[in-house]
XYZ file of C-alpha atoms in Angstrom:
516
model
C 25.584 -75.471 -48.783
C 23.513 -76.807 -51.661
C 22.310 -80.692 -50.698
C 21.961 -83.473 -53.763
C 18.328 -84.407 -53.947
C 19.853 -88.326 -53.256
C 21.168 -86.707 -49.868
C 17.802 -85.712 -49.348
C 16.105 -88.511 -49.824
C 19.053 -90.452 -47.544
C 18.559 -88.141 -45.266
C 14.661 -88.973 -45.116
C 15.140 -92.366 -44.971
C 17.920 -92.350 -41.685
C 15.625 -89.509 -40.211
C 12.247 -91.898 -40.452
C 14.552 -94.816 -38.914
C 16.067 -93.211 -36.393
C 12.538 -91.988 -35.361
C 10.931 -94.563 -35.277
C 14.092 -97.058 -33.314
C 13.363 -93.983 -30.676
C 9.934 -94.567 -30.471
C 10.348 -98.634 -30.310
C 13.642 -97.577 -27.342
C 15.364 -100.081 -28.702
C 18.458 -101.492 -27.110
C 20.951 -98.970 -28.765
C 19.146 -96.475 -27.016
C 19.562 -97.792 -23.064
C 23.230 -98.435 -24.055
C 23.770 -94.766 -24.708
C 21.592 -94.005 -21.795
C 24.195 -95.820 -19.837
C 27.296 -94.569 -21.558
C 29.047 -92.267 -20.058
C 30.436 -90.864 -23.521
C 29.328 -87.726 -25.059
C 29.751 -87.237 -29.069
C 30.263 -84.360 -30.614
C 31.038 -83.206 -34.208
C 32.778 -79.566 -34.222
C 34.358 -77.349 -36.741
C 38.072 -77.120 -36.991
C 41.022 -74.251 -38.199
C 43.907 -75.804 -37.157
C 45.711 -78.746 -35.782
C 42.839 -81.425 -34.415
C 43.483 -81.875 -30.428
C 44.957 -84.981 -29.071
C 41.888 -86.857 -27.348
C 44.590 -87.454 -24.310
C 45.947 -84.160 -24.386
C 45.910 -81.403 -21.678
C 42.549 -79.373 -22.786
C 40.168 -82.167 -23.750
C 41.085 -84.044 -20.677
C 40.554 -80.836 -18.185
C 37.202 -79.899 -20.304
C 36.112 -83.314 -19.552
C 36.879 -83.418 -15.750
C 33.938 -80.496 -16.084
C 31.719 -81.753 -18.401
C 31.694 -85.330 -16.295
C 31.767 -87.225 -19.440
C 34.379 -88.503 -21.597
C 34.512 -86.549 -25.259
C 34.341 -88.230 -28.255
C 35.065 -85.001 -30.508
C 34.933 -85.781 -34.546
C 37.284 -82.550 -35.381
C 35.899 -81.663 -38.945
C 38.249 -78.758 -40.972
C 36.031 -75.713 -41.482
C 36.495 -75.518 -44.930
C 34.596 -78.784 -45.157
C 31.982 -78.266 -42.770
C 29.085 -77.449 -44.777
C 29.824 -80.352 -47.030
C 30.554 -82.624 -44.464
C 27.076 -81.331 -41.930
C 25.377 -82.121 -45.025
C 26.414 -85.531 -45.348
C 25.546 -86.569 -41.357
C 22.154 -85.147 -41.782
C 21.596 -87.493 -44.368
C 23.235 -90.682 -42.535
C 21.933 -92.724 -39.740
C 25.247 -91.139 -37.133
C 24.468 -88.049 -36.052
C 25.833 -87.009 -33.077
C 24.547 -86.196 -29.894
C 25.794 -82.909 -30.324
C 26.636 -81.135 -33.508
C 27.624 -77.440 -33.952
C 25.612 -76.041 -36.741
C 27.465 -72.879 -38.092
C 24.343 -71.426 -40.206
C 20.167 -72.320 -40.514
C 20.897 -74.105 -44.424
C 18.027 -75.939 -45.924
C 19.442 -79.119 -45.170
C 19.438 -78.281 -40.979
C 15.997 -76.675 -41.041
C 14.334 -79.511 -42.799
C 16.133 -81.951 -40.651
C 14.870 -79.909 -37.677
C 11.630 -79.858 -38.591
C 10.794 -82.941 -39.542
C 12.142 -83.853 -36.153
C 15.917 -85.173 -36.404
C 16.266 -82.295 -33.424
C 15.308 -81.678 -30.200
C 13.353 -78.611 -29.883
C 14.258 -77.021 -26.867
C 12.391 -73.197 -26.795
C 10.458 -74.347 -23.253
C 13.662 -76.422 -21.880
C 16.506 -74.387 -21.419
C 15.288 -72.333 -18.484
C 15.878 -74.836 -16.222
C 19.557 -74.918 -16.841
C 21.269 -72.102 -15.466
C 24.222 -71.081 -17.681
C 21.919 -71.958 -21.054
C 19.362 -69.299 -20.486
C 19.825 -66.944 -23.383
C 21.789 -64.166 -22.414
C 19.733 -62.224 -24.790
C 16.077 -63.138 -25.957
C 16.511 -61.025 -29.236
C 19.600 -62.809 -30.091
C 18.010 -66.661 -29.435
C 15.023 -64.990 -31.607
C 17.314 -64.426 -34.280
C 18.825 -67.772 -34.321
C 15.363 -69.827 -33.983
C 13.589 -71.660 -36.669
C 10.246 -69.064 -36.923
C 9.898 -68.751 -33.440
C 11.393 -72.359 -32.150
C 14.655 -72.844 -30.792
C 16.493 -76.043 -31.865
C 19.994 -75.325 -30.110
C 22.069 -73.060 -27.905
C 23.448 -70.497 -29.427
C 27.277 -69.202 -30.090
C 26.658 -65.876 -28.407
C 28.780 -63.138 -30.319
C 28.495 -58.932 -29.745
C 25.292 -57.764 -31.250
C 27.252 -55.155 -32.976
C 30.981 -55.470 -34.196
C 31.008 -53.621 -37.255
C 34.264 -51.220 -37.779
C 36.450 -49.607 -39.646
C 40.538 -50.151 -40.074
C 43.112 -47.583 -41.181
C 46.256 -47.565 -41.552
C 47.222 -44.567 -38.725
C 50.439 -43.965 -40.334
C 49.450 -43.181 -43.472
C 46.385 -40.702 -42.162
C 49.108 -39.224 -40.389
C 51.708 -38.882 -43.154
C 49.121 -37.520 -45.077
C 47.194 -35.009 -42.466
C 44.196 -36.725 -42.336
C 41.633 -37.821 -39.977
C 39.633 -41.090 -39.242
C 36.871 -40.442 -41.173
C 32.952 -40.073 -40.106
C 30.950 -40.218 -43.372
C 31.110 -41.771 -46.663
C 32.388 -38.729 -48.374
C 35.323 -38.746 -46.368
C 36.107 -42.167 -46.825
C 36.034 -42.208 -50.544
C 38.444 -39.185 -50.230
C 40.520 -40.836 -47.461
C 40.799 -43.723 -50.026
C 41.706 -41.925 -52.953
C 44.439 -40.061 -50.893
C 45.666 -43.595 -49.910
C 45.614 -44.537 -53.712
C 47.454 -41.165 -55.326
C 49.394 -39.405 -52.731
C 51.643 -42.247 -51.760
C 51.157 -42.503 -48.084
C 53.947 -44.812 -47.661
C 56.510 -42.277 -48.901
C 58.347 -44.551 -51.361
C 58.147 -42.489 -54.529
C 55.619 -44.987 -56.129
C 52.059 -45.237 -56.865
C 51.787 -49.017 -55.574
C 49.059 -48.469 -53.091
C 45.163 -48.450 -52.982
C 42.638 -47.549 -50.308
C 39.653 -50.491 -49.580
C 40.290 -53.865 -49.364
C 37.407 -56.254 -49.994
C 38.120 -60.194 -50.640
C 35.667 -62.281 -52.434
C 33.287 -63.225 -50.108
C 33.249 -67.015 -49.262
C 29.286 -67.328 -49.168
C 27.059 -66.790 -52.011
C 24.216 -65.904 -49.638
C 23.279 -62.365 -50.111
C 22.654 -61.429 -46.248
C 26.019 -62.094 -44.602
C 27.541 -58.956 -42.915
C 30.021 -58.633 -45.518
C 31.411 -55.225 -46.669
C 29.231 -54.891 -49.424
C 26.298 -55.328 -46.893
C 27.587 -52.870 -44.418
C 28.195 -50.061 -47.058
C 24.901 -50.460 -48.376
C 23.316 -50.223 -44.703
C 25.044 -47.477 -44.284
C 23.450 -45.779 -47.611
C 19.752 -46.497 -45.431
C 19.302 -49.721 -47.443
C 17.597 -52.306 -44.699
C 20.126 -54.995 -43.653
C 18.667 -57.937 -45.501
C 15.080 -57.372 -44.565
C 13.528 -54.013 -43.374
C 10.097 -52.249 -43.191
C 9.061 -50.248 -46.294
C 5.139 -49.315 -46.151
C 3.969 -51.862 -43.949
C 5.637 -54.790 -45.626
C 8.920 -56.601 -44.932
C 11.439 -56.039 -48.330
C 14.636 -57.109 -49.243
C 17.082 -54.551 -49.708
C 17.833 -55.019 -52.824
C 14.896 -53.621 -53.532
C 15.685 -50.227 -52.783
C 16.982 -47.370 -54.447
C 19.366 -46.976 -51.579
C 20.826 -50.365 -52.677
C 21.691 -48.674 -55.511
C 23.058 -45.516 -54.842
C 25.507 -47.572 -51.989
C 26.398 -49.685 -55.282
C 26.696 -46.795 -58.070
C 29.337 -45.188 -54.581
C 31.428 -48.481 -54.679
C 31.497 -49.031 -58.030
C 32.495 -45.186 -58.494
C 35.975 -46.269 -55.973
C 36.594 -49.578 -57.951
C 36.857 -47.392 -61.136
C 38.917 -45.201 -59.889
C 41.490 -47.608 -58.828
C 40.911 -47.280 -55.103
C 39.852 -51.023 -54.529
C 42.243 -53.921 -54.524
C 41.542 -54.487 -57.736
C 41.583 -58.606 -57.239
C 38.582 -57.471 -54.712
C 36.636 -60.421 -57.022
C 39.124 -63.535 -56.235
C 41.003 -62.541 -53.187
C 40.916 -65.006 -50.658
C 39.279 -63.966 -47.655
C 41.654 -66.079 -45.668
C 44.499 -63.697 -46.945
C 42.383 -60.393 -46.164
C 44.807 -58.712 -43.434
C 48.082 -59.347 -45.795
C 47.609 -56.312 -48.157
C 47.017 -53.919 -44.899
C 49.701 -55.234 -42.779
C 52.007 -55.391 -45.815
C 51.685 -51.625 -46.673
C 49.614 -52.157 -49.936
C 46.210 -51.132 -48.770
C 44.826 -49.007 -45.924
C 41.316 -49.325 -45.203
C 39.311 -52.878 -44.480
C 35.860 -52.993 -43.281
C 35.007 -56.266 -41.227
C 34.919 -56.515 -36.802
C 36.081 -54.451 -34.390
C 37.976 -57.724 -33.284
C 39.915 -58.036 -36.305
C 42.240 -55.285 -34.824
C 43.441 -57.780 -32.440
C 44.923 -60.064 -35.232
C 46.305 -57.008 -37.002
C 48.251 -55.744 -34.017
C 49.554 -58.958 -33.877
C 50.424 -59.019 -37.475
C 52.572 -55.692 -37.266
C 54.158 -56.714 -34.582
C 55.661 -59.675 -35.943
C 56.893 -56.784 -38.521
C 57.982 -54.003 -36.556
C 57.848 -54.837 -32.889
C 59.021 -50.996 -31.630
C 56.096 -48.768 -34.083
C 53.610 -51.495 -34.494
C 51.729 -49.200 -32.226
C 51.420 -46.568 -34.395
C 49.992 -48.308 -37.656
C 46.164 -48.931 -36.605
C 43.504 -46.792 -36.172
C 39.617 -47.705 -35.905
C 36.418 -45.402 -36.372
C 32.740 -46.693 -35.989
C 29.582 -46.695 -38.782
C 29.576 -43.766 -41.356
C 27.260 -41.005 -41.971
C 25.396 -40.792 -44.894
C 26.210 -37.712 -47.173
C 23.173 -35.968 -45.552
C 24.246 -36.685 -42.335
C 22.264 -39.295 -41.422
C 23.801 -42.507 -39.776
C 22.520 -46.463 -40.018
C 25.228 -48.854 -38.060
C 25.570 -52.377 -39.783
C 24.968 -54.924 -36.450
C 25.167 -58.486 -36.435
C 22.921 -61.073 -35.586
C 23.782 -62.013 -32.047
C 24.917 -65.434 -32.605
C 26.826 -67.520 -34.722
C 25.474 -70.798 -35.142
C 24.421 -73.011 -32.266
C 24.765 -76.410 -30.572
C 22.312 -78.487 -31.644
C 21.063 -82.258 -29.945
C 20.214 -85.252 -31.731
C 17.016 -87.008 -31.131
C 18.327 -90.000 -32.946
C 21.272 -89.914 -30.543
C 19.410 -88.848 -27.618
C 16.136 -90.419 -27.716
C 14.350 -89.751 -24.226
C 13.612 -86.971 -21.812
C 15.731 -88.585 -19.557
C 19.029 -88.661 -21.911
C 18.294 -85.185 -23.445
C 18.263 -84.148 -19.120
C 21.402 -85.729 -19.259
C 23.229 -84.369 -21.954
C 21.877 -80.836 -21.360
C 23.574 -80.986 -17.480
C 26.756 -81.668 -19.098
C 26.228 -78.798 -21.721
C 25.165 -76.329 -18.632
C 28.153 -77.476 -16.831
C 30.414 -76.578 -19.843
C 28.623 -73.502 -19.862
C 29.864 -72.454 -16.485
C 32.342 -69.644 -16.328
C 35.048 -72.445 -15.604
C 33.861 -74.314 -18.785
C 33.799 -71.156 -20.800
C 37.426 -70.044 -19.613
C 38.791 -73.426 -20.651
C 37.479 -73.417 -24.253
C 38.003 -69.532 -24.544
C 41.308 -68.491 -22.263
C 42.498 -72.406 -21.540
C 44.468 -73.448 -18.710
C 44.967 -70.750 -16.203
C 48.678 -71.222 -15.078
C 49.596 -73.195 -17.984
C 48.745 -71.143 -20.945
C 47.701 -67.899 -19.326
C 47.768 -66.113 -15.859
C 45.348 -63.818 -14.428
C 46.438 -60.129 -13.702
C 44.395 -57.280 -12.886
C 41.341 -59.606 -13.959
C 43.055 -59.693 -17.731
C 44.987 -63.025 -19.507
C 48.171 -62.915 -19.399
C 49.680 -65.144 -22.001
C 52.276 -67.358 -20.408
C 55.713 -66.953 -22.958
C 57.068 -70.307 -22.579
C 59.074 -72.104 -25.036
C 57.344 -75.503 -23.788
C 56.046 -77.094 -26.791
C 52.870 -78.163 -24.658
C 52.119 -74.287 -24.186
C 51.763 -74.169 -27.386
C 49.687 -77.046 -27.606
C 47.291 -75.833 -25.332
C 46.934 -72.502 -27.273
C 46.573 -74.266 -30.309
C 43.560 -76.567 -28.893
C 41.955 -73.749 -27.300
C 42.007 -70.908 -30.121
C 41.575 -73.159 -33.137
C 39.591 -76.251 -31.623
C 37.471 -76.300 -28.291
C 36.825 -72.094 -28.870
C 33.810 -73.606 -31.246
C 32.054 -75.490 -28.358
C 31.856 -71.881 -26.354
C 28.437 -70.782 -26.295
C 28.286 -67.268 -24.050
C 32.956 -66.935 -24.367
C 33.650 -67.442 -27.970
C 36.241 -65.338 -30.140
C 36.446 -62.202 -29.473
C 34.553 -62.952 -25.496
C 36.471 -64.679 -23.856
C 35.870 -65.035 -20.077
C 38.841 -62.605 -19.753
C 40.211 -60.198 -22.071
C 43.780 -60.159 -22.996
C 46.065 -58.018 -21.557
C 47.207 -54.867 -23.659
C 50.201 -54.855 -24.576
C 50.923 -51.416 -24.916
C 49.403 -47.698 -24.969
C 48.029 -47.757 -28.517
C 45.906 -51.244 -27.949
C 45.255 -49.936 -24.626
C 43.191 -47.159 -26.353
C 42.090 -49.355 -29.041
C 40.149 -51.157 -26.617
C 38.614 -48.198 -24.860
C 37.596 -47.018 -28.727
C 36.188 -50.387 -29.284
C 33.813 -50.613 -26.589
C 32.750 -46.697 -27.176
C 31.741 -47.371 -30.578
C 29.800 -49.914 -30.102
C 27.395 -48.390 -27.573
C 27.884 -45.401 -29.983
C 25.973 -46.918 -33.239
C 24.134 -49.584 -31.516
C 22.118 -46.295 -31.237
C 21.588 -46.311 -34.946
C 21.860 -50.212 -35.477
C 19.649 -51.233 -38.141
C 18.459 -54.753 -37.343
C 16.586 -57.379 -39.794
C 13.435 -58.486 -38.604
C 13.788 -61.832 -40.335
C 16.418 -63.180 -39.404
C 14.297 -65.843 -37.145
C 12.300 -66.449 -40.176
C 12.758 -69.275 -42.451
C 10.539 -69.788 -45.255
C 9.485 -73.045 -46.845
C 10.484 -71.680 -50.238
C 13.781 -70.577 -49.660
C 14.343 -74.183 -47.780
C 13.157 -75.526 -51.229
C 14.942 -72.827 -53.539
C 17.837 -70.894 -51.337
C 20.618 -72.885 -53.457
C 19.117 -71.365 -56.697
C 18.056 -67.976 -55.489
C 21.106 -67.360 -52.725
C 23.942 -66.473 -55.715
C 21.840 -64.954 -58.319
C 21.745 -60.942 -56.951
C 25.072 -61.761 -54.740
C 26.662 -62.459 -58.127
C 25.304 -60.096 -59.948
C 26.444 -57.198 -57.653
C 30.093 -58.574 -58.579
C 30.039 -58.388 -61.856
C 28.382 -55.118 -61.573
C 30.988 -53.394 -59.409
C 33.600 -55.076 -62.009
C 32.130 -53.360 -64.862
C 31.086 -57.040 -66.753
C 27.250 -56.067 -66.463
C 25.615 -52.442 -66.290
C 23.098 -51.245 -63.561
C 19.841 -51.943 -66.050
C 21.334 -55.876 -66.161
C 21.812 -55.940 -62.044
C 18.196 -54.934 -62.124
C 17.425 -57.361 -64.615
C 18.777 -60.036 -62.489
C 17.159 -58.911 -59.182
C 13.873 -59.532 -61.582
C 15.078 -62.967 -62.312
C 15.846 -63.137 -58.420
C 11.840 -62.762 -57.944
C 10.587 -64.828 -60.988
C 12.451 -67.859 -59.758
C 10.740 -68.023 -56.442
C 11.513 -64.628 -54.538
C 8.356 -63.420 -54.449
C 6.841 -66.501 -52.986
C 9.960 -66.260 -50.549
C 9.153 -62.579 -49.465
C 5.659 -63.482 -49.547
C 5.622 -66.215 -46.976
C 8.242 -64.083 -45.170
C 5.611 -61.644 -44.366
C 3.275 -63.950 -43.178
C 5.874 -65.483 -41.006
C 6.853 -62.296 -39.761
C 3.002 -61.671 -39.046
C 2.455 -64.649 -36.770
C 5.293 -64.032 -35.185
C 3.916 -60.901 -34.292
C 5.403 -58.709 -36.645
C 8.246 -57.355 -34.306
């Protein structure tokens, strides 16, 4: 999120006061020491929890502290992160979602407790993977606990019943999806006499950052462009720098000429992404493997006896040649991170970090992920079982947990919870068993960024400017408004306005960190 210069210079101001009330220990400081409160600020995409309700108070009976939660709506969150780093409240703890230049100059000009030798000591806050806190570190140094999520998630959806109307198969490369798509688009696989369907659906993509695991992203890895970053000749380039880049582009574009995109791909609202599948008017989305949980759901709201038969899922594609590169993620999603101007000694960080390894205990994690065993959800089998009850508290509890305290999980967050839910049936049975498959499948082939840990002082200073300029420009480029010489034009601009001084210190970063 882009920050005002004035927040900046706020933010400056609180951080050096903060700092330096820390190093005095003034009396604020051996009140909170004493308190037996713990604040939080955490996104929110639904209802905010009732402070006295049934989840906060048994999440508190394990934390050992009382919560005081500020609930923020998610659609605000970047605006509203931005506007506590520059104030003189921030938290004790604070979910940050992304690294933006706002966090990582907080961070490192101290507003943070850095924490890379201090989280061994707490059992359930080692990282369960050392590549995945890597990725979510500051150039090496860790500033919170990471949101663990699967290393690789990327998939495909279909709609089954139109592959099978049409005698077609879940397709393996890009050749066959193009054609899988234009058979969706002209051969009306929904068997109503009209040509009112397409094949991809993409939704405008709600970041303007240019590395963020969105479709456009994972087609062009799968074209052998590097995801964000990768190795060509020794040196550390962004992949829109490659040819490969383009020829994933000139492919897309090709299918949203042809009329085989949702052709509001531009303006859709991502929020609204499952409605044209669900609803019969497109067949194929690229996104998570986990997103054909919420579509089962979705059909069966529609058509509770066949919902069954309306989904199918395939892994990465194969290049035309028959080579394959799988799109993975990055490991984490965001992290908790402590407040040094909240939590201004050894002794309180000790403190708070107990209660954030005793949330971190599989009983914590099944509270914020599953929620109230016997309440909301029953174990069978070693799988939750939700709990049908018309009690309007049952649905509280789900509500709380899925939309609310699901953000403070840090190794059972969506999509991991402590215990999977229960199939419902033969066809999500086997959807699960597919899942897991293709994910050891093309973590084989997973093409990871090597920068990801890396954050450079330029794009700190310039990300706002530089983030929308190619992101953009691919847009208007798939929509026909610009032609391929003007996308390289502006991937030109891209470097002339500071990304060559960006890619530059990336490489030395990358170096010291020992180039892996």
């Amino acid at each position: 999120m882009k920050t005002t210069p004035r927040r900046l210079l706020a933010g400056t101001v609180a951080l050096t006061t903060a700092l330096l009330a820390a190093a005095c220990g003034s009396d604020d400081a051996g009140q909170q020491a004493a308190s037996n409160e713990l604040t939080m600020m955490v996104p929110l995409f639904g209802t905010a929890p009732d402070p006295k309700g049934e989840v906060q108070q048994a999440v508190e009976k394990v934390v050992g502290k009382k919560l005081k939660i500020s609930w923020v709506p998610n659609a605000e969150y970047g605006d509203k992160t931005n506007v506590v780093l520059a104030s003189d409240k921030i938290p004790q703890v604070m979910v940050v979602q992304s690294k933006t230049a706002a966090f990582v100059q907080a961070a490192q000009a101290g507003a943070f407790w850095e924490l890379t030798d201090k989280l061994d000591k707490y059992p359930n806050l080692k990282a369960k993977s050392e590549q995945s806190e890597l990725n979510a570190s500051i150039n090496g140094k860790v500033f919170g606990i990471y949101r663990v999520r699967p290393l690789l998630r990327s998939a495909v959806l279909y709609r089954k019943d139109w592959l099978d109307r049409l005698d077609l198969k879940v397709p393996e490369t890009v050749d066959e999806l193009y054609e899988v798509a234009k058979a969706f688009t002209e051969k009306d696989p929904d068997g109503n006499g009209k040509k009112d369907t397409y094949g991809l659906i993409i939704p405008k993509w709600p970041t303007p950052v240019f590395c963020s695991s969105s479709p456009y992203n994972v087609i062009e890895t799968w074209f052998g462009a590097p995801n964000c970053y990768g190795d060509r000749g020794g040196k550390l380039t962004p992949a829109f720098d490659t040819e490969e880049f383009y020829t994933a582009n000139r492919w897309l574009k090709k299918l949203v000429d042809e009329g085989l995109v949702n052709p509001d791909f531009a303006t859709l609202d991502s929020g609204k992404w499952n409605d044209p599948f669900y609803q019969g008017k497109g067949g194929i989305i690229i996104d998570v493997n986990v997103r054909a949980s919420q579509m089962y759901g979705l059909l069966k709201e529609q058509d509770p006896e066949n919902y069954g038969d309306k989904l199918a899922m395939g892994g990465n594609l194969k290049r035309s040649d028959g080579q394959k590169f799988s799109q993975p993620f990055d490991g984490y999603n965001g992290f908790l991170a402590i407040s040094k101007q909240s939590v201004r000694t050894e002794a309180e960080l000790d403190d708070v970090l107990k209660s954030l390894d005793r949330l971190a205990t599989k009983e914590g994690q099944a509270l914020l992920a599953n929620g109230i065993e016997g309440r909301n959800f029953k174990l069978e089998n070693g799988f939750d079982v939700p709990i049908n009850d018309t009690d309007p508290a049952v649905k509280t509890i789900n509500n709380d947990v899925d939309f609310a305290f699901i953000q403070l999980g840090t190794w059972a967050t969506i999509g991991m919870g402590v215990y999977e839910q229960m199939p419902t049936n033969e066809a999500e049975r086997e959807n699960l068993r597919i899942r897991k498959e293709l994910v050891e499948l093309d973590l084989q082939t997973a093409v990871h960024n090597p920068a990801l840990p890396i954050v450079s002082p330029a794009y700190v200073s310039k990300g706002a400017v530089l983030d929308p300029i190619v992101s953009d420009a691919r847009v208007k480029f798939l929509a026909g408004e610009i032609t391929e010489e003007q996308l390289r034009a502006e991937v030109k601009r891209w470097h002339e306005s500071g990304g060559d001084q960006v890619v530059a210190e990336i490489n030395d970063l990358h170096a010291k960190l020992g180039g892996n």
